[in-house]
PDB file of C-alpha atoms in Angstrom:
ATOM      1  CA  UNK A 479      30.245 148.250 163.831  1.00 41.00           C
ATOM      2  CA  UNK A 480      30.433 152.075 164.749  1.00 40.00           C
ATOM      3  CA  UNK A 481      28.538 153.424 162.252  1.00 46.00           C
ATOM      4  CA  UNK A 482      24.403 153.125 163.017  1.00 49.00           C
ATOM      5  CA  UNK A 483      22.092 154.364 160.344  1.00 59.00           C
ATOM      6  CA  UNK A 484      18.400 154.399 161.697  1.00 81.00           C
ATOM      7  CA  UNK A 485      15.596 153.840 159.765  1.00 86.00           C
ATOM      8  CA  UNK A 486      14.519 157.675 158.832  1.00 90.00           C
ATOM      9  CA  UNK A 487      17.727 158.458 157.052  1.00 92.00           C
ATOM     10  CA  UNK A 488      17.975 154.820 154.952  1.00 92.00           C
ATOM     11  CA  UNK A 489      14.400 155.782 153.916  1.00 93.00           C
ATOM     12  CA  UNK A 490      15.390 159.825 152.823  1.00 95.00           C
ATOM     13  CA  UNK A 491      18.132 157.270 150.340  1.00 96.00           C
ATOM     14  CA  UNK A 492      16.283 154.297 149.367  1.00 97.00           C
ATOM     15  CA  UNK A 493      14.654 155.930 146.451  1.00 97.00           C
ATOM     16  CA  UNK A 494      17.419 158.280 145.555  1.00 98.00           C
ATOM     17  CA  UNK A 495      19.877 155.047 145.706  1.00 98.00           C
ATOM     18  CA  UNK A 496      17.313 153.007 143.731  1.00 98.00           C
ATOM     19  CA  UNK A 497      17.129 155.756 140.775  1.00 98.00           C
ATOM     20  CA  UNK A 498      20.960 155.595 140.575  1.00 98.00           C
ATOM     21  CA  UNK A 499      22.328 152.360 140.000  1.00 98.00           C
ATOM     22  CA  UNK A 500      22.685 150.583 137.394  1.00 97.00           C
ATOM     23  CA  UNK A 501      20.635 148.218 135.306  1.00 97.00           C
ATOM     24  CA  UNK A 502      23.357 146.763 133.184  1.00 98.00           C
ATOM     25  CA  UNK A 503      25.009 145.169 136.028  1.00 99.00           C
ATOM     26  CA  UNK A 504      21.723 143.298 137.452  1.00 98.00           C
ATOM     27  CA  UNK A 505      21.455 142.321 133.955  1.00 98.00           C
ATOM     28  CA  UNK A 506      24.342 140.683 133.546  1.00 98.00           C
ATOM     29  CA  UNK A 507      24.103 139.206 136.764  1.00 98.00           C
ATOM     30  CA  UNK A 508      20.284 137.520 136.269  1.00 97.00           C
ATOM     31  CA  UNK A 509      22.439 135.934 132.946  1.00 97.00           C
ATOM     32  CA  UNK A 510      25.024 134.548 134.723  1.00 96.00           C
ATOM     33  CA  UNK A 511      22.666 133.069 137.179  1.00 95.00           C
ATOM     34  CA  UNK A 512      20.429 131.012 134.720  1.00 94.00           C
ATOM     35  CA  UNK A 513      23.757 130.177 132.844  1.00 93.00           C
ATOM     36  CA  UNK A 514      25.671 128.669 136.346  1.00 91.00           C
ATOM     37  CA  UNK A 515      22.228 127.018 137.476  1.00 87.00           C
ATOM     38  CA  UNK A 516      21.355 125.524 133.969  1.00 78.00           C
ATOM     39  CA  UNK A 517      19.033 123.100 134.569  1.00 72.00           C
ATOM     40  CA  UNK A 518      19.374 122.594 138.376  1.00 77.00           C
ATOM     41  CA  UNK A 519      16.749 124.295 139.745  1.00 79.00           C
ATOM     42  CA  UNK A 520      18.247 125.080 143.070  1.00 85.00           C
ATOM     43  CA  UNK A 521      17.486 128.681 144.235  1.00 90.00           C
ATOM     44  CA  UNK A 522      20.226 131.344 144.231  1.00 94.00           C
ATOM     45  CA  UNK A 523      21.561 131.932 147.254  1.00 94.00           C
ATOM     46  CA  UNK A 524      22.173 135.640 148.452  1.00 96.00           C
ATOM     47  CA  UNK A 525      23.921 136.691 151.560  1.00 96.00           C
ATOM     48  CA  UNK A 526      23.070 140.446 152.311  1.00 97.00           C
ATOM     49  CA  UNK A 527      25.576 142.423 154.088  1.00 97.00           C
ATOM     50  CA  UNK A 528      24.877 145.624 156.175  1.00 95.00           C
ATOM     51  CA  UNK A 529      21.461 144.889 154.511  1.00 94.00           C
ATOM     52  CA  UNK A 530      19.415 147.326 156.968  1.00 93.00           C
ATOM     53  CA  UNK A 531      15.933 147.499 156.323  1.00 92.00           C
ATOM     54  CA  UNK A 532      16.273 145.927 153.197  1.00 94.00           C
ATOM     55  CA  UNK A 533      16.446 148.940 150.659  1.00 95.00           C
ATOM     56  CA  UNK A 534      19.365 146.315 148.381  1.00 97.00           C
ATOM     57  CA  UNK A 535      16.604 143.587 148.905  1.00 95.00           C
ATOM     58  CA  UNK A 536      14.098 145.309 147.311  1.00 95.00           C
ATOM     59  CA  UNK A 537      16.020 146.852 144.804  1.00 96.00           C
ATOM     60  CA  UNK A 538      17.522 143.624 143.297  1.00 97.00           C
ATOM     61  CA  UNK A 539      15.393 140.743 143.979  1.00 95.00           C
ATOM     62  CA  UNK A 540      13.047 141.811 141.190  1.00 94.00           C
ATOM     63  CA  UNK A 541      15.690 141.717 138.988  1.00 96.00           C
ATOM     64  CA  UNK A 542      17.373 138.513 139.432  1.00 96.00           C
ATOM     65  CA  UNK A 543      15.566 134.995 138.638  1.00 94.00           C
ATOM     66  CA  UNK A 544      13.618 132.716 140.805  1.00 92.00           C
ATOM     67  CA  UNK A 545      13.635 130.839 143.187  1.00 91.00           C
ATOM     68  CA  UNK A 546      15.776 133.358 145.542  1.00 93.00           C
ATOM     69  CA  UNK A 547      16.584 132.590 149.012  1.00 92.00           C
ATOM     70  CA  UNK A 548      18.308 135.509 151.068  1.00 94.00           C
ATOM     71  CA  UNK A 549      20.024 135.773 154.491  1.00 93.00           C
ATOM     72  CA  UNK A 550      20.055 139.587 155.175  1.00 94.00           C
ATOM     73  CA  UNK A 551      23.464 140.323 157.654  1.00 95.00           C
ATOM     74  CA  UNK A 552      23.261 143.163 160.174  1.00 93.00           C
ATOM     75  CA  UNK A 553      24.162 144.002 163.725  1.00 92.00           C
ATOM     76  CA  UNK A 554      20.588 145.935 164.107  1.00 91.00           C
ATOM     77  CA  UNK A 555      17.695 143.913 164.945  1.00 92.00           C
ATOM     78  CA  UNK A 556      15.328 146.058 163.721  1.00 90.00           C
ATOM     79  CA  UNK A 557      16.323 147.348 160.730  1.00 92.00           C
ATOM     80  CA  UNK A 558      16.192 143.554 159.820  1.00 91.00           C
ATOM     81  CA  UNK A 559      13.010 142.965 161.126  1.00 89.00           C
ATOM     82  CA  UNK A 560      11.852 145.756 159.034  1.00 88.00           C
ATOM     83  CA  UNK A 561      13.453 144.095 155.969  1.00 89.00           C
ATOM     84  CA  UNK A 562      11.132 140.810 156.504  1.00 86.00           C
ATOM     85  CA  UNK A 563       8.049 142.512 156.720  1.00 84.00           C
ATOM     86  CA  UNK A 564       8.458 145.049 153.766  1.00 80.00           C
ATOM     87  CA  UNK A 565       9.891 141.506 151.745  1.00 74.00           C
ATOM     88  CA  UNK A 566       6.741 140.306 152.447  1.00 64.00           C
ATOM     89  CA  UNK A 567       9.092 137.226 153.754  1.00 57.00           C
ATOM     90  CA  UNK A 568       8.665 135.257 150.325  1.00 64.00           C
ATOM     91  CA  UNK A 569      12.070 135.581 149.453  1.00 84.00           C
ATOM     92  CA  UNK A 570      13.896 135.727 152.805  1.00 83.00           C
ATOM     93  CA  UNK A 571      15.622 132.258 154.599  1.00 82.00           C
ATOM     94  CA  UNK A 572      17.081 133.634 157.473  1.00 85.00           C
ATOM     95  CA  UNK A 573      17.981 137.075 159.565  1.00 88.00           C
ATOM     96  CA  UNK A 574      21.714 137.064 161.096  1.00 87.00           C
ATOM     97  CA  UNK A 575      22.440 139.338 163.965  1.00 90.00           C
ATOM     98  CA  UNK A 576      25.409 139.732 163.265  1.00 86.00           C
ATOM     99  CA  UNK A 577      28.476 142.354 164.246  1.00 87.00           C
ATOM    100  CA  UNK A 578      31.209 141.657 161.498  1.00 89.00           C
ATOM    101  CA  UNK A 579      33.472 144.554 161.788  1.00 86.00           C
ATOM    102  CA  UNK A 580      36.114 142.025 162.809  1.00 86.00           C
ATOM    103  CA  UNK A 581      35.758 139.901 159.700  1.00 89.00           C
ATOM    104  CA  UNK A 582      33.606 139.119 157.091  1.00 91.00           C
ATOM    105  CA  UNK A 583      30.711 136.789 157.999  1.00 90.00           C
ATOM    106  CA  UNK A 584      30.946 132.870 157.059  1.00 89.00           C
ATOM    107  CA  UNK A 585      29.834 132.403 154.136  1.00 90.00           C
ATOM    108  CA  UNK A 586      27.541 129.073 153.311  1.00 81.00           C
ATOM    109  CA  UNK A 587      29.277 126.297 152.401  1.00 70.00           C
ATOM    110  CA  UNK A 588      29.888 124.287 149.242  1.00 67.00           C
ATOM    111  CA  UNK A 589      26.486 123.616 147.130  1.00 67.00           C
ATOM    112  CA  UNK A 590      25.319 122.766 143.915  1.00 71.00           C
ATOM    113  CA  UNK A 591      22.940 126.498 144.098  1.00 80.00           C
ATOM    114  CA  UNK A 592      24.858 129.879 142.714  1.00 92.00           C
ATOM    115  CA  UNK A 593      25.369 132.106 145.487  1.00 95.00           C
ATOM    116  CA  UNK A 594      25.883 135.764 145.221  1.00 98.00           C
ATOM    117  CA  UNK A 595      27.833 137.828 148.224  1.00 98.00           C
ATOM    118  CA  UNK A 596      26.069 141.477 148.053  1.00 98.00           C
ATOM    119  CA  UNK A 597      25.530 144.707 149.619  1.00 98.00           C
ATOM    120  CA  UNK A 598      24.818 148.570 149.135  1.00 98.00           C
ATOM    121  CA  UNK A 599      26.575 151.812 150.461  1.00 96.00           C
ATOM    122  CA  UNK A 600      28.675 149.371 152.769  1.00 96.00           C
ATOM    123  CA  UNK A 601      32.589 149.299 150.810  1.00 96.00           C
ATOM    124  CA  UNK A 602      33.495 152.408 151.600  1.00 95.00           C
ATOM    125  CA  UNK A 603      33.070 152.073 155.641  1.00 96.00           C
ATOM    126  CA  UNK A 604      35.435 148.885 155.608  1.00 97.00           C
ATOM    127  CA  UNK A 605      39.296 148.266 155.094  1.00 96.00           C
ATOM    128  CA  UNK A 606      41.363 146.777 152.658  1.00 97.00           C
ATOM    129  CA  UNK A 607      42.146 143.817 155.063  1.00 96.00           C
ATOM    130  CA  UNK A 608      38.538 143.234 155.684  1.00 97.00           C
ATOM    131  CA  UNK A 609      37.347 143.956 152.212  1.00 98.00           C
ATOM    132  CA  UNK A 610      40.345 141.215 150.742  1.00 98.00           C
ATOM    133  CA  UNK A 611      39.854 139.317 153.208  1.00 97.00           C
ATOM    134  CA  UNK A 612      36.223 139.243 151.811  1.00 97.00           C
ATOM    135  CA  UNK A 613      36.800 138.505 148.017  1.00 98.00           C
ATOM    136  CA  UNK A 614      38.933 135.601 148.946  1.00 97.00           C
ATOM    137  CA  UNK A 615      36.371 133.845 150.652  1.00 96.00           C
ATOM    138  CA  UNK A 616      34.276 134.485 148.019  1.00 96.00           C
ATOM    139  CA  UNK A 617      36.418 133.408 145.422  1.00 96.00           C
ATOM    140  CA  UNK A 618      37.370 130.044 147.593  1.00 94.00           C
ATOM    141  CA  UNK A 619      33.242 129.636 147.674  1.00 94.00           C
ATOM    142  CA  UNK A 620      32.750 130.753 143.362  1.00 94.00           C
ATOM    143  CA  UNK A 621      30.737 133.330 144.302  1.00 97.00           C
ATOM    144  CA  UNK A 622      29.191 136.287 142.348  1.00 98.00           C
ATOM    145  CA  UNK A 623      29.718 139.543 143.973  1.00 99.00           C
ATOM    146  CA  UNK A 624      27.738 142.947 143.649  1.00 99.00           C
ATOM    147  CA  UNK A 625      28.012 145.591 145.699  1.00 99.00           C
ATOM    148  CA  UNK A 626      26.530 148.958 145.109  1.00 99.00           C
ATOM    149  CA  UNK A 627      26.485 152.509 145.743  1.00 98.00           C
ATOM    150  CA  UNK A 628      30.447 153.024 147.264  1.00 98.00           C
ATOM    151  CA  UNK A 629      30.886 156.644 147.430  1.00 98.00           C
ATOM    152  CA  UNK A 630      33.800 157.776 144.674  1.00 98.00           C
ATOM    153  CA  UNK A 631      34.815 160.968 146.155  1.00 98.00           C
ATOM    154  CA  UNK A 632      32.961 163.515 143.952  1.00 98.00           C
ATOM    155  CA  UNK A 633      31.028 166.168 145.207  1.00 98.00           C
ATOM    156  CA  UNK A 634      29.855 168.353 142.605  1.00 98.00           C
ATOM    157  CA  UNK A 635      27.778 171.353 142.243  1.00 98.00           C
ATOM    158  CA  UNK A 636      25.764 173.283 139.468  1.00 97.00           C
ATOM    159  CA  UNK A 637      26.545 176.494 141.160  1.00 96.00           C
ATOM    160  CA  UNK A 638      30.100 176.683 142.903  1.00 96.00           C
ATOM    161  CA  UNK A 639      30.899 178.052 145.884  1.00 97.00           C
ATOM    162  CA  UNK A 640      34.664 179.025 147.099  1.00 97.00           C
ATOM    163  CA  UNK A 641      34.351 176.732 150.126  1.00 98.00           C
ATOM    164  CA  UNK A 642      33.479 174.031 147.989  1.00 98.00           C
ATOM    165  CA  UNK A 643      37.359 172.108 147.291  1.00 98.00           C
ATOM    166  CA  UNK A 644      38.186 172.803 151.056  1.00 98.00           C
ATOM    167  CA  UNK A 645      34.982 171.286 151.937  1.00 98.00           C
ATOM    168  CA  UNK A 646      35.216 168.014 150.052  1.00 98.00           C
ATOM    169  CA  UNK A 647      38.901 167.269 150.598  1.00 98.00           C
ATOM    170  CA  UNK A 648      38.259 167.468 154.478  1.00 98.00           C
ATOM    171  CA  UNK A 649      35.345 164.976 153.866  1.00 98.00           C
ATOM    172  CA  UNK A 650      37.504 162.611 151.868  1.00 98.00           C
ATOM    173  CA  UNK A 651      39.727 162.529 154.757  1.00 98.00           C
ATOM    174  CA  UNK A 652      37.400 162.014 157.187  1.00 98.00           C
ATOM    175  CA  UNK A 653      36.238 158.815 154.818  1.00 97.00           C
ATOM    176  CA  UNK A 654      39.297 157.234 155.513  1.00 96.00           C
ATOM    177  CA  UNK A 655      39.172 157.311 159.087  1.00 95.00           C
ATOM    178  CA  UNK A 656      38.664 154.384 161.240  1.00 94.00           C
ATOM    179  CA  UNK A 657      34.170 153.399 161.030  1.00 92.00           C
ATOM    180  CA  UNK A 658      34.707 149.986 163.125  1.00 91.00           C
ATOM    181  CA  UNK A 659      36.503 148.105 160.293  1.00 93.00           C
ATOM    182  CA  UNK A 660      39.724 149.825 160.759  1.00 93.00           C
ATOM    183  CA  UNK A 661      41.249 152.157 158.192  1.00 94.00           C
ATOM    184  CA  UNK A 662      38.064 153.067 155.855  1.00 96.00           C
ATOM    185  CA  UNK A 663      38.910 152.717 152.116  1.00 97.00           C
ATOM    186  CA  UNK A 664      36.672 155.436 151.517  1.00 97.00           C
ATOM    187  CA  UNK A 665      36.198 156.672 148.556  1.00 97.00           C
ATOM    188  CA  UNK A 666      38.853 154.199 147.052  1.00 98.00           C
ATOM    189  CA  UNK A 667      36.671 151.335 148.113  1.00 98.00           C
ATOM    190  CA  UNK A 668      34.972 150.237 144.713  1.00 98.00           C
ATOM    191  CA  UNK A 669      38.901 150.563 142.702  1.00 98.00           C
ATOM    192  CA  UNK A 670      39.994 147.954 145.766  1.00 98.00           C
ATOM    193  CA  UNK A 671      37.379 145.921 145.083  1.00 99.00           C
ATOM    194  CA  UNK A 672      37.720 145.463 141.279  1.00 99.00           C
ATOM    195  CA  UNK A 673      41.763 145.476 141.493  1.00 98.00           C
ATOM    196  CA  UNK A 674      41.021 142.208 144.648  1.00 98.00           C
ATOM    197  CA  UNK A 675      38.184 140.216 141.866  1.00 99.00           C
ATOM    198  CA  UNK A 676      40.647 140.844 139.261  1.00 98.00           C
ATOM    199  CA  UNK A 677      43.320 139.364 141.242  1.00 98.00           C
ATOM    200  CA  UNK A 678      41.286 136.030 142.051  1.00 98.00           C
ATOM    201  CA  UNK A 679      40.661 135.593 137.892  1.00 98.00           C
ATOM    202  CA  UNK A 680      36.889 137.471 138.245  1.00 98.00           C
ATOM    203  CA  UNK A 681      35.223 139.224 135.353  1.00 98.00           C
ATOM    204  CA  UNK A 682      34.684 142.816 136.571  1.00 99.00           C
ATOM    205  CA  UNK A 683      31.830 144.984 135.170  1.00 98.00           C
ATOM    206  CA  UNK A 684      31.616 148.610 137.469  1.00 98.00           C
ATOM    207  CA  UNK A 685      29.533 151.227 136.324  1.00 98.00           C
ATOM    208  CA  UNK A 686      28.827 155.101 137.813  1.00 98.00           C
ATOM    209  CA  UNK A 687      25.695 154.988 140.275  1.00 98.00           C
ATOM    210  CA  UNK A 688      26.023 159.012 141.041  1.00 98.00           C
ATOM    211  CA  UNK A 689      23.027 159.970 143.010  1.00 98.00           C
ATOM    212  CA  UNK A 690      21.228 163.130 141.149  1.00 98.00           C
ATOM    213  CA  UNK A 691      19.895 165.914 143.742  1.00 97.00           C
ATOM    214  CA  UNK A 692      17.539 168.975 143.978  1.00 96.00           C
ATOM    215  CA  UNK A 693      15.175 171.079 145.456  1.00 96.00           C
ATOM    216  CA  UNK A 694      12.803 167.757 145.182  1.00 96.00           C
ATOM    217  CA  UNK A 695      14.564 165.893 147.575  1.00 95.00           C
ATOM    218  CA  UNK A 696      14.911 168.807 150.920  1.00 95.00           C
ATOM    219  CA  UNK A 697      15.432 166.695 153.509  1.00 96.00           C
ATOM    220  CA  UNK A 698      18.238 164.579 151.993  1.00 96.00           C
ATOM    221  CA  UNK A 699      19.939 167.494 150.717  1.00 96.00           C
ATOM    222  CA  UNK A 700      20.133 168.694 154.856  1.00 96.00           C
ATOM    223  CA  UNK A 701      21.061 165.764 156.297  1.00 96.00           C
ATOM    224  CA  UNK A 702      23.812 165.105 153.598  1.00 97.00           C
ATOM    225  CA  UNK A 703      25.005 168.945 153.760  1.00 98.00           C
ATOM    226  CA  UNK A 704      25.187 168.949 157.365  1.00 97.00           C
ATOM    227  CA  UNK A 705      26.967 166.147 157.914  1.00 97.00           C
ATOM    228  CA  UNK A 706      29.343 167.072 155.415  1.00 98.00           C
ATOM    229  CA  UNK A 707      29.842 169.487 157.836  1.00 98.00           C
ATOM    230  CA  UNK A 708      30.272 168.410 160.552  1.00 98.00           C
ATOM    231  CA  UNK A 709      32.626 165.831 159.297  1.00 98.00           C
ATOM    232  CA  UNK A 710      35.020 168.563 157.525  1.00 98.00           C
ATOM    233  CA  UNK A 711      34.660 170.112 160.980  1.00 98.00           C
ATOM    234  CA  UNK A 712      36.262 167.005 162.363  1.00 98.00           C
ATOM    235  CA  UNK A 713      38.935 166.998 160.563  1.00 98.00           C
ATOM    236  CA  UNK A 714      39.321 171.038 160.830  1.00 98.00           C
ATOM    237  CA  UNK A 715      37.842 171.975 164.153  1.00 98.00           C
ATOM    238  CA  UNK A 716      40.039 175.489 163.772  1.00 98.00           C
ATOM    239  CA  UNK A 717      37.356 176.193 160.285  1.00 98.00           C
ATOM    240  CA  UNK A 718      33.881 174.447 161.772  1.00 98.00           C
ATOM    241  CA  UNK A 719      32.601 178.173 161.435  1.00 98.00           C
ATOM    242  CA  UNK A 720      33.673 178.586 158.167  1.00 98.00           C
ATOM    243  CA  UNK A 721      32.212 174.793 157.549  1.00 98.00           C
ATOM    244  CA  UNK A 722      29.001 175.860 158.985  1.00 98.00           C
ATOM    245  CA  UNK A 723      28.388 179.339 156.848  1.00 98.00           C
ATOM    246  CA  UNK A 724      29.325 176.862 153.943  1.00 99.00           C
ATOM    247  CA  UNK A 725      26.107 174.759 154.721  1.00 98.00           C
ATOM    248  CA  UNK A 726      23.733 177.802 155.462  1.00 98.00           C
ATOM    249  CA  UNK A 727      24.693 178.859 151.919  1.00 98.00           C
ATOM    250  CA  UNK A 728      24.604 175.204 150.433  1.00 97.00           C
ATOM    251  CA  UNK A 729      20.963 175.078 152.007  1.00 96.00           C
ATOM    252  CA  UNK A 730      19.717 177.792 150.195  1.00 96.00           C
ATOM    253  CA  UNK A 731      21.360 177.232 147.223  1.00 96.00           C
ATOM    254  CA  UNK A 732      19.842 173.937 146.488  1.00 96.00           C
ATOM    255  CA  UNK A 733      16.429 174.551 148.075  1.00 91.00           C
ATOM    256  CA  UNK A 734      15.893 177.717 147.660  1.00 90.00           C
ATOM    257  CA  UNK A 735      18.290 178.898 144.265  1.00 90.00           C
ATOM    258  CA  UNK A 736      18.055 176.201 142.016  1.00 94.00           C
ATOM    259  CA  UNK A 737      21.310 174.580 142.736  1.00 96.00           C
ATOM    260  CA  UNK A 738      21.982 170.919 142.004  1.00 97.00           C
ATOM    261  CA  UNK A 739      23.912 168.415 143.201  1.00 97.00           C
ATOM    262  CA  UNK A 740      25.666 165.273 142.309  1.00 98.00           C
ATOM    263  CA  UNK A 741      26.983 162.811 144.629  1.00 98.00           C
ATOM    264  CA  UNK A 742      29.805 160.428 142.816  1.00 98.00           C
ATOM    265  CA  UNK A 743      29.079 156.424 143.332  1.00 99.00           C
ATOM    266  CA  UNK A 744      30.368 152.971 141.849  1.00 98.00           C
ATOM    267  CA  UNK A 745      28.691 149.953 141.248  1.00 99.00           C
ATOM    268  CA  UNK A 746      31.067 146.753 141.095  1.00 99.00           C
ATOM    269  CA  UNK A 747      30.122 143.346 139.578  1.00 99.00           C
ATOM    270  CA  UNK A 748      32.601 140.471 139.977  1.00 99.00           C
ATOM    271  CA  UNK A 749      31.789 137.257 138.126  1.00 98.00           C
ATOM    272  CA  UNK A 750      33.483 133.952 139.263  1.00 97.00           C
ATOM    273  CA  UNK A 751      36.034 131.948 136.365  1.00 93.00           C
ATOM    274  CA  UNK A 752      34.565 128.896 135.652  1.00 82.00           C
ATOM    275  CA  UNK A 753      35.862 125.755 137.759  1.00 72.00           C
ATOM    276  CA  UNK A 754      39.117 124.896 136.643  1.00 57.00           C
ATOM    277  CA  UNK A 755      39.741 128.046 134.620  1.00 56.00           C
ATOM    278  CA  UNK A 756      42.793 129.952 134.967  1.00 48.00           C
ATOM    279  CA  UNK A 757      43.210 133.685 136.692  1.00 47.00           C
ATOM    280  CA  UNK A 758      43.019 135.698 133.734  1.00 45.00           C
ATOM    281  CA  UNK A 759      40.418 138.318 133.998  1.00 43.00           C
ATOM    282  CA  UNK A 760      38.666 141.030 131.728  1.00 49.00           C
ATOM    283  CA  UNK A 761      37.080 144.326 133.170  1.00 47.00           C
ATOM    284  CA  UNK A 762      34.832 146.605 131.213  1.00 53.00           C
ATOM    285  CA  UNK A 763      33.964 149.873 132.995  1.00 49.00           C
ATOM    286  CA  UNK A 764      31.176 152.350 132.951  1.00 49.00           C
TER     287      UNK A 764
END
């Protein structure tokens, strides 16, 4: 994988990705799970992916039903290291090293525990090939899948600016360029993802997960507006000064005048057809 996030800028998001997502869809979730386990007590099974220091971990585990066992996927060390400690290691099975830009990591075989495939903030770095090639296995496996916090494309402002459009559509292109998985979906990632499920007879649930920014949050609001930057710049090396005045004036906007900001995410839940049920799918959106 290309894309490296270190630990100081998945801990600036943790909380702010936390705060956005959605209940509802853990809900429904934490049903399904006591409904597929019944009385089997077998512990769900939860393979991680991109799970970093362990910021979808912490978010969800409280939320589903025990017993939990989770493998946590990533090609840093480190960050999954950090993951087990924070965990407190009650809940975790096993740490994979893993580099899966290629293809999507084996899943566990055939067993009589659920398993649910998972990750956060990960969709929208990967390609359609990678990310079908994903729901298939999971659909071969009956799987539950939840994966959070795919950016959407939306940018928006309380205060605008005229740099703002030019801005975000040179940032939208620079989504879909190549992050180690091939073409990136981008911010089409989480419609991909419910149109594959859908395909494979799942019952979709997606709901908004928009993260919610202001003054409160200074360094996050820096780090994103600069490397919005930079990015646009990318695409538009012949406007990275006009790119850069844009964030000077973003800075103070939102730190300094008040400004907020709302950055557009989706939250897809895909639950498996019962054994021996047809394809036929329903979707409810949020």
């Amino acid at each position: 994988m290309s894309e490296h996030f270190d630990r100081e800028w998945l801990g600036l998001r943790e909380p702010v990705d936390h705060a956005a997502r959605p209940a509802s869809l853990a809900d429904a979730l934490a049903e399904w799970v006591v409904r597929v386990r019944g009385a089997n007590e077998a512990p769900l099974r939860v393979l991680d992916l991109g799970a970093g220091s362990g910021s979808n971990l912490r978010w969800l585990a409280p939320r589903l039903p025990d017993p939990q066992l989770w493998t946590l996927v990533d090609h840093d060390a480190s960050l999954l290291d950090a993951a087990r400690r924070d965990a407190g290691g009650e809940r975790v099975e096993h740490l994979r090293v893993e580099d899966f830009a290629a293809a999507p990591p084996a899943l566990p075989g055939a067993a009589p525990a659920p398993l649910l495939v998972t990750g956060a903030a990960l969709l929208d770095l990967v390609s359609a090939r990678w990310l079908d090639a994903l729901v298939a296995a999971c659909a071969a496996r009956g799987a539950a899948v939840l994966f959070a916090l795919s950016y959407d494309g939306r940018i928006e402002w309380s205060q605008p600016d005229p740099e703002d459009a030019a801005l975000l559509a040179a940032v939208n292109r620079h989504q879909g360029t190549d992050k180690g998985f091939g073409p990136a979906l981008g911010p089409g990632a989480a419609m991909h993802l419910e149109r594959a499920l859908e395909r494979h007879g799942y019952r979709v649930e997606a709901a908004a997960s928009p993260w919610e920014l202001d003054a409160a949050r200074p360094a996050l609001v820096r780090a994103l507006i600069d490397g919005w930057a930079e990015a646009a710049a990318a695409m538009e090396p012949t406007r990275a000064g006009d790119f850069r005045a844009w964030a000077g004036r973003r800075r103070a906007a939102v730190i300094g005048d008040g400004c907020r900001l709302r950055v557009g995410h989706r939250d897809v839940l895909g639950l498996p057809p019962a054994p021996g049920r047809g394809s036929g799918s329903g979707v409810a959106a949020g």
